[in-house]
XYZ file of C-alpha atoms in Angstrom:
737
model
C -38.106 65.478 30.182
C -40.782 66.099 27.561
C -43.547 68.671 27.317
C -46.981 68.230 25.759
C -50.077 70.435 25.423
C -53.685 69.387 25.079
C -57.066 69.301 26.766
C -58.301 66.803 29.388
C -60.641 64.494 27.510
C -61.333 62.001 30.291
C -60.323 61.505 33.949
C -60.024 57.766 34.623
C -59.108 57.991 38.304
C -58.760 60.742 40.908
C -57.607 60.543 44.532
C -59.385 63.546 46.002
C -57.088 63.716 49.045
C -53.808 64.259 47.222
C -54.896 65.003 43.653
C -53.278 61.896 42.116
C -54.938 61.538 38.721
C -54.972 59.168 35.779
C -56.326 60.918 32.682
C -56.419 61.021 28.916
C -55.043 64.204 27.359
C -56.125 65.031 23.820
C -52.929 66.232 22.111
C -53.692 67.358 18.574
C -56.482 64.796 18.220
C -54.434 61.909 19.678
C -55.093 60.527 23.165
C -52.121 60.411 25.533
C -52.291 58.712 28.930
C -50.983 60.996 31.714
C -50.537 60.195 35.415
C -49.501 62.478 38.248
C -50.724 65.004 40.788
C -53.337 67.328 39.289
C -55.323 68.894 42.148
C -58.264 70.961 40.952
C -57.930 69.987 37.276
C -61.178 69.082 35.512
C -62.203 67.513 32.224
C -62.179 70.044 29.393
C -59.290 72.115 30.752
C -56.257 72.801 28.595
C -52.878 71.873 30.115
C -49.170 72.135 29.437
C -47.575 69.080 31.090
C -43.878 68.297 31.622
C -42.722 64.784 32.531
C -41.157 61.501 31.440
C -42.681 58.845 29.211
C -42.648 55.309 30.637
C -44.228 52.021 29.605
C -46.754 50.582 32.071
C -46.987 46.728 32.072
C -50.775 46.900 31.669
C -51.654 50.345 30.280
C -48.738 50.844 27.921
C -47.045 54.177 27.275
C -47.924 57.028 29.626
C -46.468 60.354 30.704
C -45.478 60.576 34.382
C -46.105 64.251 35.052
C -43.744 66.280 37.218
C -45.085 69.766 36.487
C -48.129 71.258 34.818
C -49.812 74.555 34.169
C -53.332 75.357 33.062
C -53.625 77.167 29.742
C -56.560 79.450 29.106
C -58.688 77.849 26.369
C -58.350 79.683 23.079
C -61.246 79.999 20.668
C -64.956 79.515 21.166
C -64.796 75.740 20.638
C -62.226 75.292 23.415
C -64.153 77.575 25.781
C -67.392 75.710 25.081
C -65.683 72.355 25.633
C -64.322 73.498 28.993
C -67.565 74.993 30.299
C -69.621 72.015 29.042
C -67.404 69.563 30.985
C -68.942 70.520 34.340
C -65.643 71.983 35.542
C -67.503 75.062 36.806
C -70.296 74.353 39.291
C -73.730 75.354 38.015
C -72.907 75.269 34.292
C -74.169 72.396 32.142
C -73.856 71.964 28.387
C -76.936 73.947 27.308
C -76.076 76.863 29.607
C -72.435 76.771 28.481
C -73.573 77.136 24.894
C -75.752 80.174 25.746
C -72.821 81.823 27.609
C -70.442 81.293 24.675
C -73.090 82.461 22.214
C -73.466 85.646 24.285
C -69.789 86.481 24.850
C -67.823 84.448 22.294
C -64.030 84.500 22.654
C -64.397 87.151 25.386
C -66.091 84.656 27.747
C -63.149 84.089 30.090
C -62.470 87.793 30.485
C -66.138 88.285 31.407
C -65.974 85.429 33.952
C -62.939 86.941 35.655
C -63.425 90.698 35.288
C -67.180 91.344 34.819
C -68.944 88.274 36.263
C -72.106 90.279 36.966
C -72.699 90.337 33.185
C -73.405 86.572 33.273
C -76.870 87.586 34.493
C -77.494 88.824 30.921
C -77.672 85.167 29.872
C -81.068 83.491 30.082
C -81.178 81.109 33.067
C -78.574 82.897 35.218
C -79.718 85.127 38.077
C -77.463 87.836 39.561
C -76.863 85.562 42.575
C -76.098 82.605 40.298
C -73.649 84.756 38.332
C -71.681 85.541 41.481
C -71.603 81.851 42.516
C -70.193 80.892 39.120
C -67.606 83.664 39.362
C -66.587 82.525 42.872
C -66.032 78.945 41.676
C -63.901 80.117 38.759
C -61.897 82.357 41.122
C -61.357 79.531 43.618
C -59.956 77.248 40.930
C -57.745 80.025 39.620
C -56.474 80.824 43.137
C -55.672 77.192 43.845
C -53.727 76.763 40.614
C -51.884 80.036 41.211
C -50.965 78.788 44.685
C -49.716 75.487 43.230
C -47.423 77.312 40.828
C -46.201 79.658 43.559
C -45.327 76.770 45.897
C -43.684 74.705 43.165
C -40.977 77.347 42.777
C -39.864 76.438 46.301
C -39.577 72.758 45.448
C -42.848 71.833 47.174
C -44.576 68.806 45.673
C -48.097 69.138 44.341
C -49.573 66.863 47.020
C -47.953 68.913 49.770
C -48.930 72.141 48.035
C -52.552 71.012 48.060
C -52.352 70.437 51.846
C -50.838 73.878 52.351
C -53.532 75.543 50.252
C -56.326 73.711 52.099
C -54.827 74.796 55.437
C -54.085 78.472 54.748
C -55.881 79.508 51.555
C -54.751 82.915 50.370
C -52.724 83.502 53.566
C -50.075 81.031 52.382
C -48.189 83.714 50.424
C -47.532 85.776 53.547
C -46.622 82.683 55.577
C -44.153 81.371 52.996
C -42.496 84.761 52.529
C -42.353 85.766 56.211
C -42.398 82.580 58.316
C -42.280 79.315 56.346
C -41.341 77.541 59.601
C -45.022 77.721 60.505
C -45.549 75.040 57.845
C -43.405 72.644 59.896
C -45.523 73.309 62.991
C -48.919 73.023 61.316
C -48.656 70.544 58.443
C -47.729 66.893 58.614
C -45.184 66.137 55.914
C -43.329 69.450 56.180
C -40.241 69.050 58.335
C -37.808 71.627 59.612
C -35.317 70.997 56.813
C -37.969 71.504 54.120
C -39.144 74.710 55.776
C -35.539 75.852 56.183
C -34.877 75.424 52.469
C -38.012 77.427 51.634
C -36.852 80.115 54.064
C -33.424 80.212 52.445
C -34.991 80.749 49.026
C -37.316 83.372 50.487
C -34.309 85.287 51.861
C -35.105 84.881 55.575
C -32.146 85.618 57.864
C -30.247 82.656 59.425
C -30.733 84.138 62.926
C -34.462 84.736 62.474
C -36.395 84.037 65.671
C -38.859 82.013 63.613
C -35.983 79.802 62.472
C -34.623 79.259 65.986
C -38.081 78.438 67.389
C -38.697 75.934 64.624
C -35.290 74.318 65.181
C -36.054 73.814 68.894
C -39.389 72.155 68.142
C -37.766 70.059 65.418
C -35.047 68.785 67.757
C -37.625 67.882 70.418
C -39.616 65.999 67.781
C -36.503 64.189 66.586
C -35.632 63.306 70.179
C -39.032 61.687 70.706
C -38.369 59.609 67.605
C -35.367 57.988 69.294
C -37.063 57.479 72.653
C -36.643 60.720 74.636
C -39.655 62.469 76.101
C -37.531 65.565 76.896
C -34.015 66.951 76.478
C -31.644 68.692 78.904
C -31.593 72.426 78.242
C -27.847 72.493 77.546
C -28.059 69.573 75.120
C -30.947 71.268 73.324
C -28.982 74.534 73.113
C -25.923 72.770 71.672
C -28.060 70.844 69.196
C -29.847 74.001 68.054
C -26.587 75.864 67.470
C -25.145 72.940 65.525
C -28.282 72.559 63.419
C -28.439 76.251 62.544
C -24.661 76.866 62.389
C -25.032 79.972 64.535
C -24.313 80.992 68.132
C -27.324 81.806 70.300
C -26.845 84.703 72.688
C -30.302 84.643 74.289
C -31.618 81.080 74.168
C -33.761 81.626 77.269
C -35.727 84.321 75.428
C -36.630 81.787 72.702
C -37.652 79.252 75.338
C -39.776 81.856 77.121
C -41.595 82.688 73.883
C -42.284 79.007 73.235
C -43.515 78.555 76.817
C -45.849 81.540 76.391
C -47.196 79.968 73.190
C -47.701 76.673 75.089
C -45.396 74.848 72.700
C -42.941 73.660 75.364
C -42.599 73.160 79.113
C -39.320 73.590 81.007
C -39.017 71.500 84.169
C -36.231 71.404 86.739
C -35.013 68.020 87.981
C -32.431 68.558 90.685
C -29.807 70.923 89.312
C -30.708 70.367 85.660
C -33.423 71.845 83.455
C -35.307 69.649 80.969
C -37.287 70.903 77.997
C -40.430 69.054 76.883
C -42.749 69.394 73.945
C -45.980 70.258 75.782
C -47.768 67.073 74.721
C -45.105 64.811 76.237
C -44.989 66.801 79.473
C -48.745 66.412 79.842
C -48.468 62.686 79.182
C -45.725 62.120 81.755
C -47.345 64.328 84.399
C -50.760 62.775 83.721
C -49.366 59.248 83.865
C -47.662 59.933 87.206
C -50.832 61.420 88.673
C -53.189 58.702 87.413
C -50.902 55.892 88.584
C -50.721 57.437 92.053
C -54.526 57.753 92.117
C -54.843 54.055 91.263
C -52.092 52.837 93.587
C -54.431 52.029 96.463
C -54.096 49.083 98.832
C -57.367 47.240 99.469
C -57.620 47.433 103.250
C -60.809 45.373 103.260
C -58.726 42.285 102.441
C -56.744 40.371 105.060
C -53.380 39.142 103.815
C -53.673 35.754 105.534
C -57.079 35.119 103.964
C -55.805 36.112 100.502
C -52.829 33.785 100.960
C -55.124 30.856 101.788
C -57.208 31.495 98.679
C -54.095 31.711 96.521
C -52.763 28.395 97.889
C -56.109 26.730 97.172
C -55.767 27.810 93.535
C -52.518 25.857 93.201
C -53.706 22.488 94.497
C -54.606 21.085 91.081
C -51.431 22.351 89.372
C -48.788 19.778 88.310
C -46.150 21.855 90.157
C -46.052 24.131 93.156
C -45.419 27.832 92.505
C -42.540 29.293 94.482
C -42.692 32.114 97.034
C -41.980 34.818 94.430
C -44.895 33.711 92.282
C -47.294 33.439 95.213
C -46.270 36.902 96.419
C -46.895 38.295 92.930
C -50.470 37.003 92.983
C -51.056 38.393 96.492
C -49.734 41.824 95.489
C -51.981 41.871 92.423
C -55.006 41.021 94.568
C -54.312 43.552 97.323
C -53.028 46.547 95.340
C -54.339 48.862 92.676
C -51.075 48.780 90.692
C -48.640 45.833 90.638
C -45.425 45.455 88.628
C -44.072 41.987 87.805
C -40.756 41.629 85.999
C -38.537 38.692 85.111
C -36.687 36.995 82.298
C -37.766 33.998 80.210
C -38.681 30.824 82.083
C -39.223 32.563 85.433
C -42.948 31.894 85.603
C -44.586 35.134 84.470
C -47.196 33.196 82.503
C -48.005 31.006 85.530
C -48.546 34.144 87.595
C -50.900 35.612 84.999
C -52.886 32.354 84.956
C -53.161 32.316 88.765
C -54.222 35.979 88.880
C -56.907 35.277 86.286
C -58.192 32.240 88.202
C -58.275 34.163 91.486
C -60.270 37.101 90.187
C -62.676 34.931 88.188
C -63.446 32.928 91.347
C -64.078 36.228 93.108
C -66.577 37.162 90.395
C -64.547 40.039 88.956
C -64.281 40.997 85.295
C -60.865 40.955 83.613
C -59.324 42.276 80.427
C -55.997 40.995 79.050
C -53.883 43.024 76.660
C -50.445 43.366 75.069
C -48.853 46.027 72.866
C -48.714 43.958 69.643
C -50.887 41.446 67.839
C -48.237 38.727 68.171
C -47.868 39.297 71.912
C -51.650 39.319 72.415
C -51.991 36.083 70.447
C -49.292 34.419 72.546
C -50.961 35.664 75.734
C -54.229 34.079 74.592
C -52.520 30.774 73.803
C -50.605 30.555 77.092
C -53.419 31.642 79.437
C -56.460 30.189 77.691
C -58.249 33.546 77.942
C -58.743 36.041 75.151
C -56.201 38.831 75.047
C -56.226 41.746 72.639
C -53.907 44.533 71.624
C -54.011 47.656 73.762
C -55.154 49.626 70.732
C -58.087 47.298 70.216
C -58.979 47.251 73.916
C -59.002 51.042 73.958
C -61.059 51.021 70.724
C -58.731 53.074 68.587
C -60.118 54.871 65.598
C -58.747 57.343 63.101
C -59.252 60.935 64.149
C -60.713 62.903 61.241
C -59.754 66.189 62.922
C -56.059 65.307 63.139
C -54.193 63.991 60.147
C -52.796 60.547 60.927
C -53.825 60.977 64.570
C -55.426 58.543 66.969
C -58.613 58.756 68.934
C -59.265 56.202 71.634
C -62.966 55.753 72.211
C -62.206 54.395 75.666
C -61.069 57.336 77.789
C -62.024 59.320 80.879
C -65.493 59.940 79.429
C -66.085 56.297 78.499
C -63.794 54.155 80.694
C -63.187 50.447 80.330
C -65.930 48.294 81.800
C -63.863 45.889 83.873
C -62.400 45.346 87.326
C -58.897 44.176 86.413
C -56.557 44.932 83.497
C -53.500 42.714 82.966
C -50.940 43.921 80.423
C -48.060 41.718 79.224
C -44.828 42.814 77.468
C -44.964 46.207 79.172
C -41.336 46.968 78.295
C -42.719 47.779 74.837
C -45.303 50.272 76.090
C -44.286 53.891 75.517
C -45.540 56.939 77.390
C -48.183 57.701 74.746
C -49.862 54.306 75.058
C -49.569 54.151 78.865
C -51.192 57.567 79.147
C -54.058 56.447 76.896
C -54.543 53.258 78.946
C -54.668 55.086 82.270
C -57.155 57.640 80.927
C -59.502 54.724 80.281
C -59.191 53.389 83.846
C -60.632 54.620 87.126
C -59.405 54.368 90.731
C -60.663 51.107 92.188
C -59.690 49.092 89.121
C -56.620 46.894 89.449
C -53.762 47.222 86.966
C -51.180 44.431 86.664
C -48.165 45.245 84.486
C -45.966 42.314 83.445
C -42.734 42.540 81.468
C -39.003 42.025 81.240
C -37.281 45.244 82.275
C -33.942 43.996 80.866
C -35.189 43.964 77.285
C -34.810 46.869 74.895
C -36.994 49.849 75.787
C -40.055 50.795 73.750
C -39.671 52.082 70.204
C -41.696 55.147 71.181
C -40.653 57.757 73.764
C -40.099 56.959 77.428
C -39.027 53.990 79.537
C -42.286 53.376 81.325
C -41.649 50.005 82.973
C -38.121 50.927 84.037
C -39.243 54.297 85.438
C -42.138 52.775 87.371
C -39.877 50.171 88.961
C -37.095 52.686 89.686
C -39.527 55.083 91.392
C -39.878 52.614 94.317
C -43.480 53.774 94.731
C -45.325 50.637 93.576
C -45.333 46.992 94.640
C -42.707 45.236 92.501
C -42.106 41.494 92.208
C -38.795 40.531 90.574
C -38.674 36.950 89.330
C -35.223 35.399 89.154
C -35.568 31.630 89.491
C -35.627 29.510 86.315
C -38.083 26.687 86.814
C -36.913 23.124 86.350
C -39.059 22.466 83.290
C -37.493 25.536 81.620
C -33.923 24.853 82.733
C -33.636 22.204 79.996
C -33.938 24.888 77.317
C -30.595 26.318 76.252
C -32.450 29.349 74.882
C -33.670 30.227 78.382
C -30.470 29.272 80.191
C -28.264 31.157 77.734
C -30.562 34.199 77.737
C -30.065 34.507 81.490
C -26.312 34.049 81.095
C -26.251 36.803 78.477
C -28.261 39.105 80.738
C -25.846 38.434 83.607
C -22.802 39.074 81.400
C -21.638 35.460 81.586
C -19.865 33.679 78.725
C -22.028 31.326 76.683
C -19.838 28.473 75.499
C -20.123 26.751 72.139
C -21.570 23.306 72.582
C -23.854 20.914 70.806
C -27.391 22.020 71.542
C -30.798 21.123 70.112
C -32.119 24.696 70.340
C -29.124 27.093 70.507
C -26.972 26.701 67.411
C -23.667 28.351 66.528
C -22.794 28.287 62.841
C -19.419 29.967 62.518
C -18.710 31.912 59.339
C -16.104 34.637 58.800
C -17.294 36.275 55.571
C -20.583 38.062 54.875
C -21.222 35.993 51.728
C -20.799 32.761 53.678
C -23.100 34.051 56.417
C -25.898 34.841 53.963
C -25.389 31.484 52.229
C -25.753 29.625 55.543
C -28.845 31.679 56.412
C -30.525 30.782 53.125
C -29.803 27.089 53.672
C -31.310 27.298 57.159
C -34.378 29.109 55.853
C -35.057 26.956 52.817
C -33.930 23.511 53.901
C -33.357 23.131 57.638
C -35.295 25.153 60.184
C -38.915 24.984 58.923
C -38.898 21.173 59.072
C -36.859 21.142 62.291
C -39.304 23.320 64.274
C -42.414 22.330 62.259
C -43.357 25.711 60.812
C -43.521 27.512 57.480
C -40.566 29.375 56.028
C -42.361 32.685 56.737
C -42.501 31.830 60.455
C -38.692 31.669 60.707
C -37.465 35.194 61.356
C -34.098 36.699 60.516
C -33.208 39.339 63.124
C -30.318 41.724 62.639
C -28.926 44.541 64.780
C -28.892 47.144 62.023
C -30.681 48.587 59.001
C -27.633 49.383 56.886
C -24.494 47.450 56.075
C -23.996 44.129 54.323
C -25.967 42.268 57.017
C -28.520 45.037 57.546
C -32.140 44.661 56.542
C -31.819 47.002 53.551
C -29.359 44.587 51.950
C -30.721 41.281 53.291
C -34.382 41.731 52.369
C -33.967 41.926 48.565
C -31.541 39.000 48.726
C -33.919 36.852 50.798
C -36.871 37.909 48.631
C -35.048 36.623 45.549
C -34.397 33.276 47.244
C -37.686 32.735 49.085
C -40.169 34.418 46.720
C -38.544 34.617 43.273
C -40.194 36.219 40.220
C -42.932 34.160 38.626
C -45.381 34.653 35.745
C -48.122 33.804 38.257
C -47.187 36.617 40.631
C -47.792 40.313 40.034
C -45.090 42.684 41.208
C -44.547 46.432 41.385
C -41.396 48.495 41.781
C -41.839 51.250 44.353
C -39.294 53.848 45.427
C -38.573 51.940 48.654
C -38.601 48.342 47.348
C -39.903 45.888 44.800
C -43.080 44.236 46.121
C -44.272 40.875 44.807
C -47.329 38.797 45.603
C -46.340 36.374 48.363
C -43.834 38.758 49.969
C -43.527 39.040 53.736
C -43.979 42.693 54.730
C -44.163 44.884 57.832
C -46.074 48.073 58.628
C -43.447 50.600 59.778
C -45.588 53.369 61.285
C -48.833 53.650 63.207
C -51.680 54.511 60.866
C -54.930 54.933 62.755
C -56.941 55.665 59.619
C -56.186 52.536 57.581
C -59.330 50.461 57.233
C -59.248 46.671 57.642
C -61.685 43.782 57.541
C -61.488 40.125 58.509
C -62.491 37.846 55.665
C -64.844 35.024 56.507
C -66.047 36.619 59.755
C -69.784 36.795 60.302
C -70.973 39.366 60.787
C -68.220 41.062 58.783
C -65.673 42.463 61.238
C -64.261 45.834 60.233
C -62.160 48.452 61.925
C -59.428 51.042 61.580
C -55.772 51.091 62.538
C -52.640 49.193 61.487
C -49.605 49.556 63.700
C -45.845 49.799 63.633
C -44.425 46.249 63.641
C -47.517 44.443 62.291
C -46.428 41.821 59.735
C -48.302 40.147 56.923
C -48.197 38.670 53.427
C -48.869 40.497 50.144
C -51.895 38.673 48.740
C -52.636 40.794 45.669
C -51.088 43.544 43.577
C -53.573 45.114 41.160
C -52.152 47.305 38.413
C -55.689 48.043 37.247
C -56.923 49.264 40.664
C -53.429 50.505 41.554
C -53.420 48.970 45.018
C -51.716 46.329 47.159
C -53.669 43.974 49.432
C -51.943 42.625 52.553
C -53.206 39.955 54.939
C -51.801 40.554 58.412
C -51.199 37.830 60.985
C -54.475 38.420 62.794
C -56.318 37.845 59.466
C -56.902 41.558 58.932
C -57.083 42.417 55.236
C -55.802 45.892 54.352
C -55.720 47.474 50.902
C -53.082 50.149 50.275
C -53.219 52.520 47.303
C -49.930 52.517 45.405
C -49.077 55.954 46.818
C -49.647 54.674 50.377
C -47.318 51.678 50.265
C -44.382 53.659 51.664
C -45.698 52.578 55.074
C -44.615 49.016 54.228
C -41.217 47.362 53.966
C -40.038 43.823 53.267
C -39.824 41.753 56.452
C -37.837 38.613 55.615
C -35.257 40.272 57.873
C -36.221 42.814 60.537
C -34.240 44.763 63.098
C -34.177 43.419 66.639
C -35.871 46.615 67.802
C -38.828 45.903 65.508
C -39.127 42.342 66.891
C -39.891 43.482 70.435
C -42.904 41.712 71.886
C -42.892 39.098 69.141
C -42.111 35.409 69.459
C -41.116 33.177 66.556
C -40.686 29.390 66.287
C -37.093 29.986 65.170
C -34.770 32.977 64.931
C -31.665 33.398 62.773
C -29.231 36.019 64.039
C -26.397 37.035 61.656
C -23.426 38.549 63.506
C -20.288 39.870 61.853
C -19.299 43.363 62.989
C -21.056 46.552 63.944
C -20.763 49.804 65.907
C -20.173 49.311 69.632
C -23.094 51.600 70.498
C -25.388 49.177 68.685
C -23.853 45.764 69.396
C -24.913 45.596 73.043
C -25.839 42.981 75.613
C -29.500 43.870 75.922
C -29.884 43.932 72.124
C -28.513 40.363 72.007
C -30.662 39.353 74.987
C -33.787 40.722 73.286
C -32.981 38.856 70.046
C -32.378 35.518 71.765
C -35.569 35.730 73.821
C -37.678 36.174 70.655
C -37.192 32.463 69.802
C -39.526 29.774 71.085
C -37.904 26.579 69.758
C -34.549 27.416 68.173
C -31.929 30.170 67.916
C -29.325 29.945 65.138
C -26.435 32.408 65.464
C -24.588 32.627 62.154
C -21.274 34.443 61.992
C -18.428 35.214 64.367
C -18.454 33.739 67.849
C -16.092 36.559 68.919
C -18.739 39.148 67.966
C -21.296 37.235 70.025
C -18.971 37.302 73.060
C -18.148 40.988 72.609
C -21.875 41.814 72.658
C -22.269 39.941 75.959
C -19.384 41.968 77.395
C -20.828 45.288 76.173
C -23.280 46.375 78.865
C -23.654 49.861 77.379
C -27.300 50.947 77.319
C -28.850 53.748 75.362
C -29.513 56.844 77.425
C -33.122 57.977 77.475
C -34.321 61.238 78.905
C -37.578 60.912 80.810
C -38.997 62.662 83.869
C -41.619 60.064 84.790
C -39.699 58.467 87.658
C -39.093 61.780 89.418
C -42.618 63.042 88.750
C -43.967 59.949 90.519
C -41.564 60.436 93.410
C -42.561 64.080 93.777
C -46.208 63.072 94.132
C -45.212 60.696 96.928
C -43.028 63.356 98.544
C -39.739 61.505 98.035
C -37.937 64.436 96.407
């Protein structure tokens, strides 16, 4: 670590949101390039900066700042330089000179202690003097706050957020209840707040601490799929997290209920605790679905059946009774659920439903949770489908950091008669709630999906809960159609789902490549990727997807991605690259967005008129097209041709995607899938994980590794437990509980 002192001669770049700055510091007459977080710092100010010197590939030597403090300018020349820089609103060069001429080296004391005396200077009114003093005070207060927060290990970017949120009240909050930061500010978690509290001397059994721990555990639970937690499990988790025993947990819950932070709901003999937002979503979803679940009594079943049969006359095959019943249910009911595995005719049903309603003169909208799924829906039905986010017209919400605002809602509902949604197993409670808010009773909603696949990444098990409620028309498809029975992918997927052994045999689309060692597995995968599969299934190497059960471990994505990057997109003088904390990115890399960001702007190149919008979503994949060290940004082209530019400090939302987890591949379909299997924890290596992986492939599955591991996954029918109240809320509305 090195320390330098000088004055800011020139600011080259400034990100106003987080204070990231590139500037030239004049150190004893020599310019030094400095980069880092400098919120509120202006040209002309004198700084003491601590950091590490590094060599930038384009800009040469620069100091990466970790800490800084503002030094009061000493001497009339330094004071004049600072005031002339425009750092203080209302003071330009000529006025700065008159102020310094009037007060000399005492100028800063006058500004801070006797600002009314500025009115003695020609051109400054008493009101103007107070405005200048207020600006100086605001800058001083912000810098003081930065220094105060840094002593608690808070980064400058986070400190700037805290100051903008609380202003001068932050001192009281940090000293008395730093857990409020975790509730109010995105980026401050419970553990960060707990460390601040420890340094501030707050007691381990503080009520503030216990409240914050409860909210933290509920937030963490939603991150792994739960919309609520049993009271006893929450109590145990809180005690373990805090390393204390709680004598009066119900008092804490009562306080949180009174503050509208949580809701406690009884299901049978057990109590469940919700974060208020998730309770409202589940209760609202149950109510809206029941409002829409109306049977159209103006239609006669026999007449509908005749119309459906007429639709099938020009088809090259005759739909079976299950498929015909699915179409009839969709026509006659407000809400219809259709579930089945691969090859059971879900796409045929969607086509028939579309044809029926179009002939009846009704408007339809088709949607799916991801861009890949929407694209496939368009290709298989011949009608345009879009993502649910696009259909609901998502936009960044400027009032909520990182939040979403759907422009289609109860105030501006969708303008259609029928909504058909595919891949509903991926839809979490948040997205289902948003969809239903944009619909009105009288519209028809058709939900299609495979209930045996992995549940959604987000909280809830919407499709499973709706089916299990027994309150909606459900069509379960089980028959594999003859044209699909020739595919070993489809046949074996159904065997896996049924827990049946899949034997090794020569197959054109379901390959077993047995390897016993991790190094041999990765070697075989690279050969498949570079030499075999792209030509075999007629696609590019980027279209072949490696899917793995886990993130960590020798065959996890964290290890596989750098290895595959080196083989498939090696370093080249023609390709820019940049080392980030999470990964090395290189032009040409395959990457994935790993969180929903409703405020990222995108545009589609070549569209006329230029198509622009906001929102890039968890699971979206693309290719790095450009890395600019000059502009300090990374440009990614996503699969739907959306071009997104990330600043360097925003790339932590990306990760390499040569290999992705099976969970992240939900709703996607690839020409070919490579599945490395060696060993793994029993809780992870499950039947429905394997089933989901196999059903992602359209033309070929290549399982590389141990056949015994493959068989053990088929035998392991353990499913992750998810806590959700949606099923019982629906039943209560219908009076079944």
